């Protein structure tokens, strides 16, 4: 497959810098495309957002870090909502942004969805795997992971990890977009797969309404029925036994 990388020639690194809120808004508004990687405190999209890494110059490994306060600034939110983004597994980030009362950036590419479309038979869609499969790069290991030692320092630098991931997303996205075009799947991705990500994010954000009182009644009725049937079965069998065995 000509779109799969044949050898790894470079470890991706990144230099992280922060900007003032006003400079971030101007930085975002001045771009045509955002390569973005979030950092989470726990479960992606359902835990606190630690910050957002956005590529400023992929060729130089230059990444801008937005902490949560910056992301939540009204001017920054408005700027982000106006610029298309490329991300890896974008739905959790989009769902989180919806939960903050804002519209997420228009999605240009989700590398997970696109990679699945290109090769649905594979079962490895982690960013690290895809970068090594489609580009001549690889993500750097954290210091503890690289040394094989336990990390007692409180974990990796989330800013640095997210920054490296953002640089990886930029490189991977270019390769994935080229592969979609080459395999004649770009139109399918743009018109069907890509718009569905926002639909699913909105569905998960909205959730569903349930009648909790009715669920309690249903549980009580079914529990009672199971107990009754258990008695009937044990009477037929002539002894008690574990029906779940």
Tab-separated table of C-alpha atoms in Angstrom, residues 103-217:
chain	number	residue	atom	x	y	z
A	103	UNK	CA	-20.663	25.628	18.862
A	104	UNK	CA	-17.595	23.526	18.067
A	105	UNK	CA	-15.263	24.309	15.204
A	106	UNK	CA	-16.500	22.963	11.861
A	107	UNK	CA	-14.914	19.537	11.464
A	108	UNK	CA	-12.708	19.141	8.422
A	109	UNK	CA	-11.209	15.752	9.314
A	110	UNK	CA	-11.434	13.178	12.082
A	111	UNK	CA	-8.440	10.928	11.559
A	112	UNK	CA	-10.052	7.994	13.398
A	113	UNK	CA	-13.174	7.980	11.213
A	114	UNK	CA	-11.202	8.527	8.021
A	115	UNK	CA	-8.680	5.794	8.865
A	116	UNK	CA	-11.515	3.336	9.529
A	117	UNK	CA	-13.067	4.246	6.184
A	118	UNK	CA	-9.754	3.592	4.456
A	119	UNK	CA	-9.102	0.279	6.210
A	120	UNK	CA	-12.089	-1.109	8.158
A	121	UNK	CA	-10.404	-4.502	8.536
A	122	UNK	CA	-7.745	-3.080	10.843
A	123	UNK	CA	-8.393	-2.798	14.569
A	124	UNK	CA	-5.676	-0.287	15.522
A	125	UNK	CA	-6.787	3.313	15.262
A	126	UNK	CA	-4.822	4.903	18.092
A	127	UNK	CA	-3.018	8.063	17.024
A	128	UNK	CA	0.392	6.481	17.603
A	129	UNK	CA	-0.462	3.497	15.384
A	130	UNK	CA	-1.883	5.613	12.568
A	131	UNK	CA	1.066	8.004	12.545
A	132	UNK	CA	3.481	5.098	12.119
A	133	UNK	CA	1.261	3.492	9.486
A	134	UNK	CA	0.675	6.519	7.267
A	135	UNK	CA	3.663	8.819	7.849
A	136	UNK	CA	7.449	8.537	8.234
A	137	UNK	CA	7.161	9.732	11.847
A	138	UNK	CA	6.412	8.390	15.277
A	139	UNK	CA	5.265	9.941	18.524
A	140	UNK	CA	7.839	10.316	21.261
A	141	UNK	CA	7.379	8.217	24.382
A	142	UNK	CA	6.980	9.888	27.740
A	143	UNK	CA	10.219	9.744	29.737
A	144	UNK	CA	8.849	7.148	32.169
A	145	UNK	CA	7.470	4.934	29.412
A	146	UNK	CA	10.687	5.182	27.411
A	147	UNK	CA	12.810	4.151	30.404
A	148	UNK	CA	10.442	1.405	31.494
A	149	UNK	CA	10.289	2.883	34.994
A	150	UNK	CA	7.339	3.867	37.149
A	151	UNK	CA	6.539	7.596	37.156
A	152	UNK	CA	6.226	9.036	40.675
A	153	UNK	CA	6.365	12.668	39.549
A	154	UNK	CA	2.615	13.077	39.011
A	155	UNK	CA	2.478	11.905	35.399
A	156	UNK	CA	3.606	13.342	32.073
A	157	UNK	CA	3.431	17.013	31.135
A	158	UNK	CA	-0.032	17.169	29.606
A	159	UNK	CA	0.842	20.301	27.641
A	160	UNK	CA	3.794	18.589	26.008
A	161	UNK	CA	1.853	15.390	25.305
A	162	UNK	CA	-1.014	17.318	23.698
A	163	UNK	CA	1.428	19.453	21.703
A	164	UNK	CA	3.137	16.371	20.269
A	165	UNK	CA	-0.242	14.894	19.444
A	166	UNK	CA	-1.278	18.088	17.656
A	167	UNK	CA	1.878	17.960	15.507
A	168	UNK	CA	1.168	14.276	14.816
A	169	UNK	CA	-2.398	15.107	13.806
A	170	UNK	CA	-1.121	17.696	11.321
A	171	UNK	CA	1.214	15.175	9.672
A	172	UNK	CA	-1.310	12.347	9.762
A	173	UNK	CA	-4.161	14.481	8.431
A	174	UNK	CA	-2.209	15.422	5.325
A	175	UNK	CA	-1.475	11.754	4.624
A	176	UNK	CA	-5.033	10.629	5.358
A	177	UNK	CA	-6.564	13.298	3.131
A	178	UNK	CA	-4.248	12.260	0.292
A	179	UNK	CA	-5.209	8.601	0.801
A	180	UNK	CA	-8.932	9.439	0.747
A	181	UNK	CA	-8.487	11.216	-2.572
A	182	UNK	CA	-6.348	8.432	-4.030
A	183	UNK	CA	-8.850	5.726	-3.074
A	184	UNK	CA	-11.854	7.699	-4.301
A	185	UNK	CA	-13.339	8.003	-0.823
A	186	UNK	CA	-12.996	11.744	-0.240
A	187	UNK	CA	-16.548	12.533	-1.376
A	188	UNK	CA	-18.020	9.746	0.776
A	189	UNK	CA	-16.079	10.985	3.781
A	190	UNK	CA	-17.009	14.651	3.303
A	191	UNK	CA	-20.713	14.085	2.648
A	192	UNK	CA	-21.589	11.137	4.907
A	193	UNK	CA	-19.007	10.213	7.523
A	194	UNK	CA	-17.733	13.647	8.521
A	195	UNK	CA	-21.107	15.394	9.123
A	196	UNK	CA	-22.246	12.444	11.233
A	197	UNK	CA	-19.611	13.173	13.901
A	198	UNK	CA	-21.336	16.424	14.924
A	199	UNK	CA	-24.755	14.741	14.816
A	200	UNK	CA	-23.553	12.047	17.223
A	201	UNK	CA	-21.876	14.627	19.472
A	202	UNK	CA	-25.146	16.576	19.687
A	203	UNK	CA	-27.112	13.391	20.401
A	204	UNK	CA	-24.759	12.454	23.240
A	205	UNK	CA	-24.850	16.008	24.572
A	206	UNK	CA	-28.668	16.111	24.553
A	207	UNK	CA	-29.051	12.609	25.964
A	208	UNK	CA	-32.454	10.953	26.264
A	209	UNK	CA	-35.393	11.519	28.584
A	210	UNK	CA	-36.540	8.567	30.690
A	211	UNK	CA	-39.467	8.055	33.039
A	212	UNK	CA	-37.567	6.972	36.148
A	213	UNK	CA	-40.739	6.113	38.069
A	214	UNK	CA	-41.849	3.814	35.265
A	215	UNK	CA	-38.441	2.141	35.191
A	216	UNK	CA	-38.722	1.458	38.936
A	217	UNK	CA	-42.182	-0.051	38.453
